[in-house]
């Protein structure tokens, strides 16, 4: 989902930066509020931010398609530190990946944040909330959040490319073309991300349930 | 006169070279490396290039946009591997540091009074 510099027009880059800013501002407020509520939120945020950096740069080969791709980790981050805080984390992560790893681009940080941080994180978080509301087990809800968060990230990236570049081709057709460039490799990785999200969340809950009180409140503990 | 001496069972347990956590992490590491290695061998045997899907789709988009895509900074050869290794090494340290702070085993009966004659 790392769109590189030189593909999107300056207008599109500016528009995606605008959308990102609209989510980063409440994200900063969410972080400030949660730091006041819980002193341990800061190290939590640092740990999750760095984990998202590593996870979203970790390329795995998928032999079925003969190409490599990476998970995102933003659905897990959204469950743990909150959906808007995840947008802030993603923006910082994508900046460092663009500057130091040649991964993504500076002009496309807005577009990449919209796909990974906003769409991926918030879709995973919303699904998590819905599944928990219908008493779905924690591990299953986390797994589905990871799966959907990953796939939505790539669907939105394909949409960002299609809306800018479809020209005379119908938008839906161009969207499908770009998404099919990702999907065959990404589906197995999304399943792996579901397992990873579920396992990490359950490990955290097992070790320190007091740190994830918001999750356990839903569980009724 | 008495003094407080830290005698933490968890500290003693954590000082073991090959504890449960290390074993678990090594098992996960070897499993993932095995998956990567086996996938790589399969792809190599079937003459698959193994390029990133991001790059594939960026190339596709470049054709549609009739422009050239380029990363902000292009690292030559193994410099890219070096950048990833440095970044991931320090990220590992930071994650480990905070993981220990947040999820490390809580000390049980961490203080024990002993007589100091």
Coordinates of C-alpha atoms in Angstrom, one line a residue:
Chain A
X1 CA 0.0 0.0 0.0
X2 CA 3.0 2.3 -0.2
X3 CA 2.3 4.6 -3.1
X4 CA 5.5 6.2 -4.2
X5 CA 6.3 9.8 -5.2
X6 CA 5.5 10.7 -8.8
X7 CA 2.3 8.7 -9.3
X8 CA -0.4 10.9 -7.8
X9 CA -1.0 14.5 -9.0
X10 CA -0.1 17.4 -6.7
X11 CA -3.9 18.1 -6.3
X12 CA -4.6 14.5 -5.2
X13 CA -1.6 14.5 -2.8
X14 CA -2.9 17.7 -1.3
X15 CA -6.4 16.3 -0.9
X16 CA -5.2 13.2 0.8
X17 CA -3.0 15.3 3.1
X18 CA -6.2 17.3 4.0
X19 CA -8.1 14.1 4.9
X20 CA -5.2 12.9 7.0
X21 CA -5.0 16.2 8.9
X22 CA -8.7 15.9 9.7
X23 CA -8.0 12.7 11.5
X24 CA -4.6 13.6 13.0
X25 CA -5.9 16.5 15.0
X26 CA -8.5 14.4 17.0
X27 CA -5.8 11.8 17.2
X28 CA -3.5 14.2 19.1
X29 CA -6.4 15.0 21.4
X30 CA -7.1 11.3 22.0
X31 CA -3.5 10.7 22.9
X32 CA -3.5 13.7 25.3
X33 CA -6.7 12.5 27.0
X34 CA -5.6 8.9 27.4
X35 CA -2.2 10.0 28.8
X36 CA -4.1 11.9 31.5
X37 CA -6.2 8.9 32.3
X38 CA -3.4 6.3 32.3
X39 CA 0.3 7.1 32.8
X40 CA 1.3 3.8 31.2
X41 CA -0.4 4.8 27.9
X42 CA 2.9 6.6 26.8
X43 CA 5.1 3.5 26.8
X44 CA 2.2 1.6 25.3
X45 CA 1.9 4.1 22.4
X46 CA 5.7 4.0 21.8
X47 CA 5.7 0.2 21.7
X48 CA 2.7 0.0 19.4
X49 CA 4.1 2.7 17.1
X50 CA 7.4 1.0 16.7
X51 CA 5.7 -2.4 16.2
X52 CA 3.6 -0.9 13.4
X53 CA 6.8 0.5 11.8
X54 CA 8.3 -3.0 11.8
X55 CA 5.2 -4.9 10.8
X56 CA 4.4 -2.6 7.9
X57 CA 7.9 -2.9 6.5
X58 CA 8.2 -6.7 6.9
X59 CA 7.9 -8.3 3.5
X60 CA 6.8 -11.9 3.3
X61 CA 7.1 -14.0 0.1
X62 CA 3.8 -15.6 -1.1
X63 CA 4.7 -18.5 -3.3
X64 CA 1.2 -18.7 -4.8
X65 CA 1.7 -15.5 -6.6
X66 CA 5.4 -15.2 -6.7
X67 CA 5.6 -11.8 -5.1
X68 CA 6.1 -10.3 -1.6
X69 CA 3.9 -8.1 0.5
X70 CA 3.6 -7.0 4.1
X71 CA 0.9 -6.9 6.8
X72 CA -0.1 -3.5 8.4
X73 CA -0.7 -4.0 12.1
X74 CA -3.0 -1.0 12.3
X75 CA -6.1 -2.9 13.3
X76 CA -4.3 -4.2 16.3
X77 CA -3.0 -0.8 17.1
X78 CA -6.5 0.7 16.8
X79 CA -7.9 -1.9 19.3
X80 CA -5.0 -1.3 21.8
X81 CA -4.3 2.5 21.7
X82 CA -7.4 3.8 19.9
X83 CA -8.4 4.5 16.3
X84 CA -7.4 8.2 16.1
X85 CA -4.1 7.7 17.9
X86 CA -3.4 5.0 15.3
X87 CA -3.7 7.6 12.6
X88 CA -1.0 9.7 14.3
X89 CA 1.2 6.6 14.7
X90 CA 0.7 5.7 11.0
X91 CA 1.6 9.2 9.8
X92 CA 4.9 9.1 11.8
X93 CA 5.6 5.6 10.7
X94 CA 5.1 6.4 7.0
X95 CA 7.3 9.5 7.3
X96 CA 10.2 7.5 8.7
X97 CA 9.7 4.7 6.1
X98 CA 9.7 7.2 3.3
X99 CA 12.8 9.1 4.5
X100 CA 15.0 6.3 5.8
X101 CA 13.9 3.1 4.0
X102 CA 12.9 4.4 0.6
X103 CA 9.4 2.9 1.2
X104 CA 6.5 5.0 0.0
X105 CA 7.0 8.7 -0.6
X106 CA 6.9 12.2 1.0
X107 CA 4.2 13.6 -1.2
X108 CA 2.1 10.4 -0.7
X109 CA 2.2 10.3 3.1
X110 CA -1.3 11.6 3.1
X111 CA -2.7 9.0 0.7
X112 CA -0.8 6.2 2.4
X113 CA -2.0 7.3 5.9
X114 CA -5.6 7.4 4.6
X115 CA -5.3 3.8 3.4
X116 CA -3.2 2.3 6.3
X117 CA -3.9 4.4 9.3
X118 CA -7.5 5.7 8.7
X119 CA -9.2 3.1 6.6
X120 CA -7.3 0.0 7.8
X121 CA -7.3 1.1 11.5
X122 CA -10.8 2.4 11.8
X123 CA -12.4 -0.4 9.7
X124 CA -10.7 -3.0 11.9
X125 CA -11.7 -1.1 15.1
X126 CA -15.3 -0.8 14.0
X127 CA -15.6 -4.4 13.2
X128 CA -14.0 -5.3 16.5
X129 CA -16.6 -3.1 18.3
X130 CA -19.5 -4.6 16.4
X131 CA -18.3 -8.2 17.0
X132 CA -17.8 -7.5 20.7
X133 CA -21.2 -6.0 20.9
X134 CA -22.7 -9.3 19.7
X135 CA -20.6 -11.2 22.3
X136 CA -18.1 -12.6 19.8
X137 CA -15.1 -14.1 21.6
X138 CA -12.2 -11.8 22.0
X139 CA -9.8 -13.9 19.9
X140 CA -12.3 -14.2 17.0
X141 CA -13.2 -10.5 17.0
X142 CA -9.5 -9.6 17.0
X143 CA -8.8 -12.0 14.2
X144 CA -11.6 -10.6 12.0
X145 CA -10.5 -7.1 12.8
X146 CA -6.9 -7.9 11.6
X147 CA -8.2 -9.6 8.5
X148 CA -10.6 -6.8 7.4
X149 CA -8.2 -4.0 8.4
X150 CA -5.6 -5.5 6.2
X151 CA -7.8 -6.0 3.2
X152 CA -9.5 -2.6 3.5
X153 CA -6.1 -0.9 3.5
X154 CA -5.4 -2.4 0.1
X155 CA -8.9 -1.7 -1.2
X156 CA -8.5 2.0 -0.3
X157 CA -5.0 2.2 -1.8
X158 CA -6.4 0.8 -5.1
X159 CA -9.3 3.3 -4.9
X160 CA -6.8 6.2 -4.3
X161 CA -4.9 5.1 -7.4
X162 CA -8.0 4.5 -9.5
X163 CA -9.7 7.8 -8.7
X164 CA -6.6 9.7 -9.8
X165 CA -5.6 7.6 -12.8
X166 CA -8.8 6.1 -14.3
X167 CA -9.0 8.6 -17.1
X168 CA -11.5 7.3 -19.7
X169 CA -11.8 3.9 -18.0
X170 CA -14.7 3.5 -15.6
X171 CA -13.7 4.1 -12.0
X172 CA -14.9 0.7 -10.8
X173 CA -13.1 -1.2 -13.5
X174 CA -9.8 0.7 -12.8
X175 CA -10.3 0.1 -9.1
X176 CA -10.7 -3.6 -9.6
X177 CA -7.6 -3.7 -11.9
X178 CA -5.5 -2.1 -9.2
X179 CA -7.0 -4.2 -6.4
X180 CA -6.4 -7.4 -8.3
X181 CA -2.7 -6.3 -8.4
X182 CA -2.7 -6.6 -4.6
X183 CA -5.4 -9.2 -3.7
X184 CA -3.8 -12.5 -4.7
X185 CA -0.8 -11.8 -2.5
X186 CA -2.6 -9.9 0.2
X187 CA -5.3 -12.4 1.0
X188 CA -2.9 -15.0 2.5
X189 CA -1.1 -12.2 4.4
X190 CA -4.4 -10.9 5.7
X191 CA -5.2 -14.3 7.1
X192 CA -1.7 -14.4 8.7
X193 CA -2.4 -10.9 10.1
X194 CA -5.7 -12.2 11.6
X195 CA -3.8 -14.9 13.4
X196 CA -1.1 -12.5 14.6
X197 CA -3.6 -9.8 15.8
X198 CA -5.6 -12.4 17.7
X199 CA -2.4 -14.0 19.3
X200 CA -0.8 -10.8 20.3
X201 CA -4.0 -9.4 21.8
X202 CA -4.7 -12.5 23.8
X203 CA -1.1 -12.7 25.0
X204 CA -1.3 -9.1 26.2
X205 CA -4.6 -9.7 27.9
X206 CA -3.3 -12.9 29.5
X207 CA -0.2 -11.1 31.0
X208 CA -1.6 -7.7 32.0
X209 CA -5.4 -7.5 31.9
X210 CA -5.2 -4.4 34.0
X211 CA -3.5 -2.5 31.2
X212 CA -6.3 -3.2 28.7
X213 CA -9.2 -2.3 31.0
X214 CA -11.2 -0.9 28.1
X215 CA -11.2 -4.3 26.4
X216 CA -12.0 -6.2 29.5
X217 CA -14.9 -3.8 30.4
X218 CA -16.5 -4.9 27.2
X219 CA -15.9 -8.5 28.3
X220 CA -17.6 -7.7 31.6
X221 CA -14.6 -8.6 33.9
Chain B
X1 CA 19.2 -2.8 62.4
X2 CA 17.5 -4.2 59.4
X3 CA 17.9 -3.5 55.7
X4 CA 15.7 -4.1 52.7
X5 CA 17.2 -6.5 50.2
X6 CA 15.5 -7.1 46.8
X7 CA 15.0 -10.8 46.4
X8 CA 12.8 -11.3 43.4
X9 CA 12.0 -14.8 42.3
X10 CA 11.1 -13.4 38.9
X11 CA 14.6 -11.8 38.5
X12 CA 16.2 -15.1 39.3
X13 CA 13.9 -16.8 36.8
X14 CA 14.6 -14.1 34.1
X15 CA 18.3 -14.4 34.5
X16 CA 18.2 -17.9 33.0
X17 CA 19.8 -18.0 29.5
X18 CA 17.2 -20.1 27.8
X19 CA 13.9 -19.3 29.5
X20 CA 10.4 -19.9 28.3
X21 CA 10.0 -16.5 26.6
X22 CA 13.3 -16.9 24.7
X23 CA 12.3 -20.4 23.6
X24 CA 8.9 -19.3 22.4
X25 CA 10.4 -16.3 20.5
X26 CA 13.1 -18.5 18.9
X27 CA 10.4 -21.0 17.9
X28 CA 8.3 -18.3 16.2
X29 CA 11.5 -16.9 14.6
X30 CA 12.5 -20.2 13.1
X31 CA 9.0 -21.0 11.9
X32 CA 8.8 -17.6 10.1
X33 CA 12.3 -18.1 8.6
X34 CA 11.4 -21.5 7.5
X35 CA 8.3 -20.2 5.8
X36 CA 10.3 -17.4 4.1
X37 CA 13.1 -19.9 3.1
X38 CA 10.7 -22.5 1.7
X39 CA 8.7 -19.9 -0.2
X40 CA 11.9 -18.4 -1.6
X41 CA 13.1 -21.8 -2.8
X42 CA 9.7 -22.6 -4.4
X43 CA 9.7 -19.2 -6.1
X44 CA 13.2 -19.6 -7.2
X45 CA 12.6 -23.0 -8.6
X46 CA 9.6 -21.7 -10.6
X47 CA 11.5 -18.6 -11.8
X48 CA 9.2 -16.2 -9.9
X49 CA 10.9 -12.8 -9.3
X50 CA 9.4 -12.3 -5.8
X51 CA 9.1 -8.5 -6.2
X52 CA 6.8 -6.6 -3.9
X53 CA 3.2 -6.1 -4.8
X54 CA 3.6 -2.4 -3.9
X55 CA 6.2 -2.1 -6.6
X56 CA 4.1 -4.1 -9.1
X57 CA 1.1 -1.9 -8.6
X58 CA 3.2 1.3 -8.6
X59 CA 4.6 0.2 -12.0
X60 CA 1.0 -0.5 -13.2
X61 CA 0.0 3.0 -11.9
X62 CA 3.0 4.6 -13.6
X63 CA 1.8 3.2 -16.9
X64 CA -1.7 4.6 -16.4
X65 CA -0.3 8.0 -15.2
X66 CA 2.4 8.0 -17.9
X67 CA 4.9 9.1 -15.3
X68 CA 7.9 7.6 -13.4
X69 CA 7.4 6.6 -9.8
X70 CA 10.3 6.9 -7.5
X71 CA 10.9 6.6 -3.7
X72 CA 11.9 9.8 -1.8
X73 CA 15.4 8.3 -1.4
X74 CA 16.8 5.3 -3.4
X75 CA 19.4 3.3 -1.5
X76 CA 21.8 1.4 -3.7
X77 CA 22.4 -2.4 -3.4
X78 CA 22.9 -3.7 0.1
X79 CA 22.5 -0.2 1.7
X80 CA 18.8 -0.9 1.7
X81 CA 19.3 -4.1 3.6
X82 CA 21.5 -2.1 6.0
X83 CA 18.9 0.5 6.5
X84 CA 16.2 -2.1 7.2
X85 CA 18.6 -4.0 9.6
X86 CA 19.5 -0.8 11.6
X87 CA 15.9 0.3 11.8
X88 CA 14.6 -3.1 12.9
X89 CA 17.4 -3.6 15.4
X90 CA 16.7 -0.4 17.2
X91 CA 12.9 -0.9 16.9
X92 CA 13.4 -4.4 18.5
X93 CA 15.2 -2.8 21.4
X94 CA 12.5 -0.2 21.9
X95 CA 9.7 -2.7 21.6
X96 CA 11.5 -5.1 24.0
X97 CA 12.2 -2.3 26.5
X98 CA 8.6 -1.2 26.6
X99 CA 7.3 -4.8 26.6
X100 CA 9.4 -5.6 29.6
X101 CA 8.2 -2.4 31.3
X102 CA 4.5 -3.2 30.6
X103 CA 4.3 -6.9 30.4
X104 CA 7.4 -8.2 32.3
X105 CA 6.6 -10.6 35.1
X106 CA 5.6 -8.7 38.2
X107 CA 7.9 -9.1 41.1
X108 CA 6.3 -11.3 43.8
X109 CA 7.2 -10.6 47.4
X110 CA 9.9 -8.4 46.1
X111 CA 11.3 -7.4 49.4
X112 CA 12.5 -9.5 52.2
X113 CA 13.7 -8.2 55.5
X114 CA 17.0 -9.6 56.7
X115 CA 18.8 -8.9 59.8
X116 CA 22.1 -7.1 59.4
X117 CA 24.3 -7.5 62.4

